[in-house]
């Protein structure tokens, strides 16, 4: 298994300590420990977290012939926030059938997730090099993109963009694209009832608790809460924020040091954006400066996936 490390474990540990001090935890920490990854796998098994998104990828795979014709025989596939890479491999298998020789570059901050994605790529005989990097950093994104020359296929799937500021993130990702490259990116479509129900539930709390218990914060110490908000920068950008609220004074352990939290204090547990369809298109076109070549709405209406070019 080959992994190039841009973001080291020492960097992540340092950032984690700083984020805990700031009481604000970005997305990457939710996938950092093997325990969190186990909880993520359990969450995927217990809930239909991605609804009909797999059907969209089956459709993309069915149309792999046309995509393959666009690229030269050797096709680098660079997946930002690859996770387990299962959907990436579904498409790559179809591209291989259509004559492409895919070289796979899963990019993720989580060593444990990257190992799963790389092992999956190796098992299916794709030339695979994992890149351990922070996809919220424009510098890391460009480094990862430079792993191969254009024309490349970039992927950002599973509403991954929605766990960052999407206005900035789509710009950073778009900066990596050159003529001939393609990007497959998706967004979860906002639903006034279901968007919150899909997050504010026991299996999701269990997933979040895996991170908190790693620093010694247990169930009786407080509560995980969710809020629905609008991002006023543009119509149709909905976000759900999450936070932990201490119900008593707590002493958490971060990197061997005590971190005291007073009753009533909060720790921000990141957020998820969901979109009105037009606001998702606006992000890609106006913020990213990209052209949408194809659009696929998942059969359950939950995800909008766009194939884009510069
Ligand atoms: C919601 S999962 C989606 C995974 C995959 N794309 C899918 O569709 O199944 C988000 C992934 O992004 C990774 N991630 C989160 N923040 C990151 C960051 N700042 N840099 C790199 N990877 C990150 C996580 O480790 C996780 O594997």
mmCIF file of C-alpha atoms and ligand atoms in Angstrom:
data_model
loop_
_atom_site.group_PDB
_atom_site.id
_atom_site.type_symbol
_atom_site.label_atom_id
_atom_site.label_comp_id
_atom_site.label_asym_id
_atom_site.label_seq_id
_atom_site.Cartn_x
_atom_site.Cartn_y
_atom_site.Cartn_z
ATOM 1 C CA UNK A 1 0.000 0.000 0.000
ATOM 2 C CA UNK A 2 1.462 3.375 -0.996
ATOM 3 C CA UNK A 3 0.524 6.543 0.894
ATOM 4 C CA UNK A 4 2.103 9.962 0.490
ATOM 5 C CA UNK A 5 1.838 12.028 3.647
ATOM 6 C CA UNK A 6 1.321 15.776 3.411
ATOM 7 C CA UNK A 7 -0.639 16.033 6.644
ATOM 8 C CA UNK A 8 1.192 14.164 9.396
ATOM 9 C CA UNK A 9 -0.343 12.615 12.508
ATOM 10 C CA UNK A 10 1.713 15.088 14.566
ATOM 11 C CA UNK A 11 0.083 17.984 12.608
ATOM 12 C CA UNK A 12 -3.387 16.557 13.222
ATOM 13 C CA UNK A 13 -2.728 16.019 16.934
ATOM 14 C CA UNK A 14 -1.509 19.612 17.267
ATOM 15 C CA UNK A 15 -4.525 20.963 15.330
ATOM 16 C CA UNK A 16 -6.865 18.836 17.417
ATOM 17 C CA UNK A 17 -5.472 20.244 20.672
ATOM 18 C CA UNK A 18 -5.883 23.788 19.258
ATOM 19 C CA UNK A 19 -9.405 23.066 18.018
ATOM 20 C CA UNK A 20 -10.421 21.729 21.435
ATOM 21 C CA UNK A 21 -8.966 24.852 23.064
ATOM 22 C CA UNK A 22 -11.017 26.942 20.608
ATOM 23 C CA UNK A 23 -14.093 24.735 21.321
ATOM 24 C CA UNK A 24 -14.639 24.240 17.586
ATOM 25 C CA UNK A 25 -13.933 20.916 15.837
ATOM 26 C CA UNK A 26 -13.668 20.764 12.036
ATOM 27 C CA UNK A 27 -14.874 17.759 10.051
ATOM 28 C CA UNK A 28 -11.591 15.910 9.721
ATOM 29 C CA UNK A 29 -11.463 15.048 13.424
ATOM 30 C CA UNK A 30 -14.685 13.035 13.171
ATOM 31 C CA UNK A 31 -12.807 10.458 11.054
ATOM 32 C CA UNK A 32 -9.441 10.643 12.780
ATOM 33 C CA UNK A 33 -9.375 7.733 15.227
ATOM 34 C CA UNK A 34 -9.952 4.074 14.300
ATOM 35 C CA UNK A 35 -12.820 4.192 16.819
ATOM 36 C CA UNK A 36 -14.505 7.033 14.902
ATOM 37 C CA UNK A 37 -14.018 5.175 11.632
ATOM 38 C CA UNK A 38 -15.596 2.062 13.168
ATOM 39 C CA UNK A 39 -18.523 4.231 14.282
ATOM 40 C CA UNK A 40 -18.760 5.686 10.742
ATOM 41 C CA UNK A 41 -18.875 2.202 9.208
ATOM 42 C CA UNK A 42 -21.609 1.253 11.714
ATOM 43 C CA UNK A 43 -23.522 4.449 10.872
ATOM 44 C CA UNK A 44 -23.386 3.625 7.161
ATOM 45 C CA UNK A 45 -24.631 0.098 7.868
ATOM 46 C CA UNK A 46 -27.436 1.196 10.220
ATOM 47 C CA UNK A 47 -28.834 4.133 8.263
ATOM 48 C CA UNK A 48 -29.311 4.928 4.632
ATOM 49 C CA UNK A 49 -27.000 7.899 4.985
ATOM 50 C CA UNK A 50 -26.534 8.303 1.255
ATOM 51 C CA UNK A 51 -30.054 7.374 0.176
ATOM 52 C CA UNK A 52 -30.196 6.931 -3.588
ATOM 53 C CA UNK A 53 -26.714 8.300 -4.282
ATOM 54 C CA UNK A 54 -25.461 4.825 -5.194
ATOM 55 C CA UNK A 55 -28.093 4.689 -7.960
ATOM 56 C CA UNK A 56 -26.637 7.887 -9.407
ATOM 57 C CA UNK A 57 -23.196 6.290 -9.447
ATOM 58 C CA UNK A 58 -24.623 3.217 -11.158
ATOM 59 C CA UNK A 59 -25.997 5.585 -13.813
ATOM 60 C CA UNK A 60 -22.600 7.277 -14.100
ATOM 61 C CA UNK A 61 -20.975 3.847 -14.406
ATOM 62 C CA UNK A 62 -23.464 2.873 -17.117
ATOM 63 C CA UNK A 63 -22.405 5.985 -19.041
ATOM 64 C CA UNK A 64 -18.680 5.346 -18.481
ATOM 65 C CA UNK A 65 -18.134 4.717 -22.206
ATOM 66 C CA UNK A 66 -18.755 8.371 -23.075
ATOM 67 C CA UNK A 67 -16.581 9.557 -20.190
ATOM 68 C CA UNK A 68 -13.807 7.147 -21.233
ATOM 69 C CA UNK A 69 -13.873 8.487 -24.813
ATOM 70 C CA UNK A 70 -13.152 11.969 -23.494
ATOM 71 C CA UNK A 71 -9.908 10.866 -21.786
ATOM 72 C CA UNK A 72 -6.682 9.360 -23.067
ATOM 73 C CA UNK A 73 -6.228 5.656 -22.196
ATOM 74 C CA UNK A 74 -4.442 6.391 -18.915
ATOM 75 C CA UNK A 75 -6.822 8.170 -16.563
ATOM 76 C CA UNK A 76 -5.816 9.546 -13.145
ATOM 77 C CA UNK A 77 -8.788 9.555 -10.740
ATOM 78 C CA UNK A 78 -8.272 11.889 -7.774
ATOM 79 C CA UNK A 79 -10.913 11.661 -5.073
ATOM 80 C CA UNK A 80 -11.019 14.448 -2.475
ATOM 81 C CA UNK A 81 -12.287 13.174 0.902
ATOM 82 C CA UNK A 82 -12.406 9.676 -0.581
ATOM 83 C CA UNK A 83 -13.660 7.891 2.542
ATOM 84 C CA UNK A 84 -13.826 4.157 1.802
ATOM 85 C CA UNK A 85 -13.733 4.910 -1.941
ATOM 86 C CA UNK A 86 -16.523 2.409 -2.707
ATOM 87 C CA UNK A 87 -18.348 4.609 -5.218
ATOM 88 C CA UNK A 88 -15.057 5.695 -6.814
ATOM 89 C CA UNK A 89 -14.245 2.038 -7.465
ATOM 90 C CA UNK A 90 -17.684 1.367 -8.925
ATOM 91 C CA UNK A 91 -17.049 4.030 -11.566
ATOM 92 C CA UNK A 92 -13.414 3.038 -12.107
ATOM 93 C CA UNK A 93 -14.442 -0.572 -12.748
ATOM 94 C CA UNK A 94 -16.811 0.650 -15.477
ATOM 95 C CA UNK A 95 -14.126 2.958 -16.908
ATOM 96 C CA UNK A 96 -11.738 0.008 -17.004
ATOM 97 C CA UNK A 97 -14.341 -2.010 -18.916
ATOM 98 C CA UNK A 98 -14.567 0.906 -21.343
ATOM 99 C CA UNK A 99 -10.812 0.729 -21.971
ATOM 100 C CA UNK A 100 -9.343 3.199 -19.448
ATOM 101 C CA UNK A 101 -6.324 2.411 -17.376
ATOM 102 C CA UNK A 102 -7.231 4.170 -14.126
ATOM 103 C CA UNK A 103 -4.580 5.333 -11.670
ATOM 104 C CA UNK A 104 -6.315 5.985 -8.360
ATOM 105 C CA UNK A 105 -5.389 8.733 -5.897
ATOM 106 C CA UNK A 106 -7.722 8.764 -2.867
ATOM 107 C CA UNK A 107 -7.085 11.894 -0.783
ATOM 108 C CA UNK A 108 -8.144 11.957 2.858
ATOM 109 C CA UNK A 109 -6.988 13.331 6.217
ATOM 110 C CA UNK A 110 -7.850 10.095 7.961
ATOM 111 C CA UNK A 111 -5.140 7.424 7.885
ATOM 112 C CA UNK A 112 -7.721 4.769 8.734
ATOM 113 C CA UNK A 113 -10.101 5.788 5.910
ATOM 114 C CA UNK A 114 -7.206 6.090 3.481
ATOM 115 C CA UNK A 115 -6.089 2.555 4.296
ATOM 116 C CA UNK A 116 -9.584 1.288 3.462
ATOM 117 C CA UNK A 117 -9.676 3.212 0.153
ATOM 118 C CA UNK A 118 -6.158 2.116 -0.821
ATOM 119 C CA UNK A 119 -6.779 -1.524 0.088
ATOM 120 C CA UNK A 120 -9.967 -1.414 -2.030
ATOM 121 C CA UNK A 121 -8.044 0.068 -4.981
ATOM 122 C CA UNK A 122 -5.212 -2.479 -4.618
ATOM 123 C CA UNK A 123 -7.675 -5.396 -4.335
ATOM 124 C CA UNK A 124 -9.288 -4.378 -7.623
ATOM 125 C CA UNK A 125 -5.882 -4.072 -9.283
ATOM 126 C CA UNK A 126 -5.915 -0.329 -9.776
ATOM 127 C CA UNK A 127 -2.569 1.381 -9.496
ATOM 128 C CA UNK A 128 -3.252 3.225 -6.209
ATOM 129 C CA UNK A 129 -1.415 5.910 -4.280
ATOM 130 C CA UNK A 130 -3.196 7.394 -1.260
ATOM 131 C CA UNK A 131 -2.531 11.014 -0.360
ATOM 132 C CA UNK A 132 -2.924 11.999 3.277
ATOM 133 C CA UNK A 133 -3.755 15.668 3.042
ATOM 134 C CA UNK A 134 -6.151 18.345 4.249
ATOM 135 C CA UNK A 135 -8.655 19.113 1.514
ATOM 136 C CA UNK A 136 -9.690 22.362 3.214
ATOM 137 C CA UNK A 137 -6.189 23.683 2.426
ATOM 138 C CA UNK A 138 -5.776 25.097 -1.112
ATOM 139 C CA UNK A 139 -2.059 24.221 -0.945
ATOM 140 C CA UNK A 140 -2.754 20.580 -0.076
ATOM 141 C CA UNK A 141 -5.417 20.365 -2.790
ATOM 142 C CA UNK A 142 -3.009 21.618 -5.445
ATOM 143 C CA UNK A 143 -0.340 19.194 -4.202
ATOM 144 C CA UNK A 144 -2.792 16.310 -4.490
ATOM 145 C CA UNK A 145 -3.981 17.452 -7.934
ATOM 146 C CA UNK A 146 -0.368 17.607 -9.104
ATOM 147 C CA UNK A 147 -0.014 13.882 -8.425
ATOM 148 C CA UNK A 148 -0.899 13.474 -12.118
ATOM 149 C CA UNK A 149 -0.924 15.516 -15.317
ATOM 150 C CA UNK A 150 -4.204 16.550 -16.977
ATOM 151 C CA UNK A 151 -6.511 15.130 -18.199
ATOM 152 C CA UNK A 152 -7.734 13.912 -14.799
ATOM 153 C CA UNK A 153 -11.031 12.951 -13.235
ATOM 154 C CA UNK A 154 -11.634 14.632 -9.878
ATOM 155 C CA UNK A 155 -14.315 13.406 -7.482
ATOM 156 C CA UNK A 156 -15.848 14.990 -4.399
ATOM 157 C CA UNK A 157 -18.796 12.880 -3.335
ATOM 158 C CA UNK A 158 -21.053 12.060 -0.380
ATOM 159 C CA UNK A 159 -21.915 15.738 0.252
ATOM 160 C CA UNK A 160 -18.292 16.153 1.340
ATOM 161 C CA UNK A 161 -18.271 19.779 0.154
ATOM 162 C CA UNK A 162 -21.144 20.448 2.576
ATOM 163 C CA UNK A 163 -18.883 19.917 5.584
ATOM 164 C CA UNK A 164 -16.764 22.934 4.592
ATOM 165 C CA UNK A 165 -17.624 26.482 3.637
ATOM 166 C CA UNK A 166 -18.932 25.512 0.180
ATOM 167 C CA UNK A 167 -18.335 28.973 -1.346
ATOM 168 C CA UNK A 168 -14.623 28.722 -0.552
ATOM 169 C CA UNK A 169 -14.317 24.966 -1.081
ATOM 170 C CA UNK A 170 -15.684 24.922 -4.623
ATOM 171 C CA UNK A 171 -13.235 27.711 -5.535
ATOM 172 C CA UNK A 172 -10.297 25.790 -4.078
ATOM 173 C CA UNK A 173 -11.306 22.615 -5.916
ATOM 174 C CA UNK A 174 -11.969 24.505 -9.169
ATOM 175 C CA UNK A 175 -8.457 26.018 -8.958
ATOM 176 C CA UNK A 176 -7.088 22.474 -9.365
ATOM 177 C CA UNK A 177 -8.896 21.884 -12.673
ATOM 178 C CA UNK A 178 -7.215 22.393 -16.056
ATOM 179 C CA UNK A 179 -8.614 22.128 -19.576
ATOM 180 C CA UNK A 180 -9.598 18.512 -20.225
ATOM 181 C CA UNK A 181 -10.128 17.678 -16.550
ATOM 182 C CA UNK A 182 -13.538 16.679 -15.230
ATOM 183 C CA UNK A 183 -15.002 17.011 -11.742
ATOM 184 C CA UNK A 184 -17.861 14.939 -10.337
ATOM 185 C CA UNK A 185 -19.276 16.733 -7.308
ATOM 186 C CA UNK A 186 -22.533 16.260 -5.437
ATOM 187 C CA UNK A 187 -24.660 18.095 -2.925
ATOM 188 C CA UNK A 188 -27.504 16.984 -0.697
ATOM 189 C CA UNK A 189 -30.769 18.704 -1.522
ATOM 190 C CA UNK A 190 -32.499 20.455 1.357
ATOM 191 C CA UNK A 191 -35.757 19.010 2.623
ATOM 192 C CA UNK A 192 -37.604 21.025 5.306
ATOM 193 C CA UNK A 193 -38.293 17.947 7.459
ATOM 194 C CA UNK A 194 -35.973 15.155 6.439
ATOM 195 C CA UNK A 195 -32.712 17.111 6.443
ATOM 196 C CA UNK A 196 -32.871 17.487 10.227
ATOM 197 C CA UNK A 197 -34.378 14.037 10.905
ATOM 198 C CA UNK A 198 -31.503 12.409 8.998
ATOM 199 C CA UNK A 199 -29.000 14.033 11.361
ATOM 200 C CA UNK A 200 -30.683 14.476 14.719
ATOM 201 C CA UNK A 201 -30.990 10.781 15.536
ATOM 202 C CA UNK A 202 -29.421 8.100 17.758
ATOM 203 C CA UNK A 203 -27.018 6.535 15.195
ATOM 204 C CA UNK A 204 -25.552 9.965 14.271
ATOM 205 C CA UNK A 205 -25.173 10.858 17.968
ATOM 206 C CA UNK A 206 -23.333 7.583 18.470
ATOM 207 C CA UNK A 207 -20.950 8.485 15.632
ATOM 208 C CA UNK A 208 -20.271 11.938 17.151
ATOM 209 C CA UNK A 209 -19.903 10.409 20.628
ATOM 210 C CA UNK A 210 -17.027 8.240 19.365
ATOM 211 C CA UNK A 211 -14.958 11.417 19.011
ATOM 212 C CA UNK A 212 -16.058 12.895 22.347
ATOM 213 C CA UNK A 213 -15.461 9.674 24.284
ATOM 214 C CA UNK A 214 -11.890 9.676 22.910
ATOM 215 C CA UNK A 215 -11.226 12.751 25.088
ATOM 216 C CA UNK A 216 -13.121 11.349 28.067
ATOM 217 C CA UNK A 217 -16.455 13.120 27.490
ATOM 218 C CA UNK A 218 -19.249 10.636 28.112
ATOM 219 C CA UNK A 219 -23.026 10.677 27.710
ATOM 220 C CA UNK A 220 -23.868 11.965 31.202
ATOM 221 C CA UNK A 221 -21.459 14.927 30.774
ATOM 222 C CA UNK A 222 -23.771 16.779 28.439
ATOM 223 C CA UNK A 223 -25.887 16.824 25.347
ATOM 224 C CA UNK A 224 -25.335 16.928 21.580
ATOM 225 C CA UNK A 225 -27.656 19.455 19.971
ATOM 226 C CA UNK A 226 -28.496 20.448 16.413
ATOM 227 C CA UNK A 227 -29.603 23.803 14.993
ATOM 228 C CA UNK A 228 -30.970 24.633 11.550
ATOM 229 C CA UNK A 229 -29.738 27.882 9.989
ATOM 230 C CA UNK A 230 -29.662 29.765 6.699
ATOM 231 C CA UNK A 231 -26.439 31.070 5.201
ATOM 232 C CA UNK A 232 -27.440 34.609 4.324
ATOM 233 C CA UNK A 233 -24.725 34.971 1.670
ATOM 234 C CA UNK A 234 -27.026 33.330 -0.871
ATOM 235 C CA UNK A 235 -30.576 32.036 -1.035
ATOM 236 C CA UNK A 236 -30.998 28.292 -0.665
ATOM 237 C CA UNK A 237 -27.879 27.553 1.364
ATOM 238 C CA UNK A 238 -29.144 25.668 4.422
ATOM 239 C CA UNK A 239 -26.922 24.473 7.190
ATOM 240 C CA UNK A 240 -27.282 22.316 10.247
ATOM 241 C CA UNK A 241 -24.833 23.055 13.023
ATOM 242 C CA UNK A 242 -24.043 20.651 15.845
ATOM 243 C CA UNK A 243 -22.599 21.286 19.238
ATOM 244 C CA UNK A 244 -21.944 19.615 22.553
ATOM 245 C CA UNK A 245 -23.219 21.446 25.646
ATOM 246 C CA UNK A 246 -21.687 20.518 29.019
ATOM 247 C CA UNK A 247 -24.362 19.778 31.630
ATOM 248 C CA UNK A 248 -21.752 19.773 34.432
ATOM 249 C CA UNK A 249 -18.127 20.801 34.942
ATOM 250 C CA UNK A 250 -15.921 18.393 32.986
ATOM 251 C CA UNK A 251 -12.228 17.688 32.761
ATOM 252 C CA UNK A 252 -11.486 16.322 29.277
ATOM 253 C CA UNK A 253 -8.120 14.768 28.344
ATOM 254 C CA UNK A 254 -6.519 16.099 25.173
ATOM 255 C CA UNK A 255 -3.069 14.743 24.274
ATOM 256 C CA UNK A 256 -2.441 13.864 27.915
ATOM 257 C CA UNK A 257 -3.344 17.384 29.137
ATOM 258 C CA UNK A 258 -6.465 18.342 31.088
ATOM 259 C CA UNK A 259 -8.964 20.594 29.346
ATOM 260 C CA UNK A 260 -11.559 21.990 31.709
ATOM 261 C CA UNK A 261 -15.050 22.756 30.489
ATOM 262 C CA UNK A 262 -17.529 24.566 32.689
ATOM 263 C CA UNK A 263 -21.180 23.654 32.893
ATOM 264 C CA UNK A 264 -22.997 25.400 30.023
ATOM 265 C CA UNK A 265 -19.885 25.611 27.805
ATOM 266 C CA UNK A 266 -20.169 24.429 24.208
ATOM 267 C CA UNK A 267 -17.935 22.678 21.728
ATOM 268 C CA UNK A 268 -18.848 23.256 18.072
ATOM 269 C CA UNK A 269 -19.070 19.928 16.235
ATOM 270 C CA UNK A 270 -18.876 21.235 12.659
ATOM 271 C CA UNK A 271 -21.863 21.588 10.334
ATOM 272 C CA UNK A 272 -23.448 20.253 7.162
ATOM 273 C CA UNK A 273 -24.737 22.301 4.257
ATOM 274 C CA UNK A 274 -27.641 21.159 2.135
ATOM 275 C CA UNK A 275 -28.898 23.101 -0.873
ATOM 276 C CA UNK A 276 -31.792 24.213 -2.974
ATOM 277 C CA UNK A 277 -30.970 22.789 -6.447
ATOM 278 C CA UNK A 278 -30.387 26.254 -7.918
ATOM 279 C CA UNK A 279 -28.065 27.271 -5.101
ATOM 280 C CA UNK A 280 -25.958 24.157 -5.751
ATOM 281 C CA UNK A 281 -25.764 25.087 -9.452
ATOM 282 C CA UNK A 282 -24.905 28.670 -8.454
ATOM 283 C CA UNK A 283 -22.013 27.425 -6.308
ATOM 284 C CA UNK A 284 -20.528 25.457 -9.185
ATOM 285 C CA UNK A 285 -21.056 28.077 -11.869
ATOM 286 C CA UNK A 286 -20.654 31.392 -10.087
ATOM 287 C CA UNK A 287 -18.327 30.527 -7.212
ATOM 288 C CA UNK A 288 -16.365 27.762 -8.914
ATOM 289 C CA UNK A 289 -16.427 29.241 -12.426
ATOM 290 C CA UNK A 290 -17.143 25.760 -13.781
ATOM 291 C CA UNK A 291 -19.452 24.553 -16.523
ATOM 292 C CA UNK A 292 -22.004 21.869 -15.662
ATOM 293 C CA UNK A 293 -21.889 19.273 -18.457
ATOM 294 C CA UNK A 294 -24.304 16.775 -16.927
ATOM 295 C CA UNK A 295 -26.615 16.684 -13.949
ATOM 296 C CA UNK A 296 -27.987 13.604 -12.197
ATOM 297 C CA UNK A 297 -30.649 13.748 -9.515
ATOM 298 C CA UNK A 298 -30.703 10.578 -7.417
ATOM 299 C CA UNK A 299 -33.973 8.616 -7.840
ATOM 300 C CA UNK A 300 -35.021 9.525 -4.276
ATOM 301 C CA UNK A 301 -34.432 13.199 -5.096
ATOM 302 C CA UNK A 302 -31.949 13.542 -2.278
ATOM 303 C CA UNK A 303 -28.680 14.255 -4.093
ATOM 304 C CA UNK A 304 -27.765 16.334 -7.093
ATOM 305 C CA UNK A 305 -24.576 15.215 -8.815
ATOM 306 C CA UNK A 306 -22.870 17.339 -11.442
ATOM 307 C CA UNK A 307 -20.196 16.456 -13.971
ATOM 308 C CA UNK A 308 -18.231 19.668 -14.496
ATOM 309 C CA UNK A 309 -15.437 21.123 -16.607
ATOM 310 C CA UNK A 310 -13.422 24.337 -16.541
HETATM 311 C C1 LIG B 1 -18.714 12.276 4.582
HETATM 312 S S1 LIG B 1 -17.273 11.325 4.277
HETATM 313 C C2 LIG B 1 -17.494 11.010 2.551
HETATM 314 C C3 LIG B 1 -16.591 9.953 2.057
HETATM 315 C C4 LIG B 1 -16.732 9.567 0.592
HETATM 316 N N1 LIG B 1 -16.455 10.675 -0.292
HETATM 317 C C5 LIG B 1 -18.090 9.002 0.321
HETATM 318 O O1 LIG B 1 -18.807 9.571 -0.476
HETATM 319 O O2 LIG B 1 -18.417 7.961 0.897
HETATM 320 C C6 LIG B 1 -16.068 12.606 4.316
HETATM 321 C C7 LIG B 1 -14.619 12.133 4.139
HETATM 322 O O3 LIG B 1 -13.813 13.305 4.067
HETATM 323 C C8 LIG B 1 -12.701 13.172 4.927
HETATM 324 N N2 LIG B 1 -12.342 14.518 5.402
HETATM 325 C C9 LIG B 1 -13.049 15.329 6.225
HETATM 326 N N3 LIG B 1 -12.407 16.489 6.401
HETATM 327 C C10 LIG B 1 -11.255 16.403 5.676
HETATM 328 C C11 LIG B 1 -10.177 17.286 5.449
HETATM 329 N N4 LIG B 1 -10.148 18.506 5.994
HETATM 330 N N5 LIG B 1 -9.177 16.873 4.648
HETATM 331 C C12 LIG B 1 -9.190 15.629 4.079
HETATM 332 N N6 LIG B 1 -10.197 14.745 4.250
HETATM 333 C C13 LIG B 1 -11.216 15.131 5.041
HETATM 334 C C14 LIG B 1 -13.136 12.263 6.032
HETATM 335 O O4 LIG B 1 -12.027 11.626 6.646
HETATM 336 C C15 LIG B 1 -14.063 11.306 5.291
HETATM 337 O O5 LIG B 1 -13.383 10.193 4.804
#
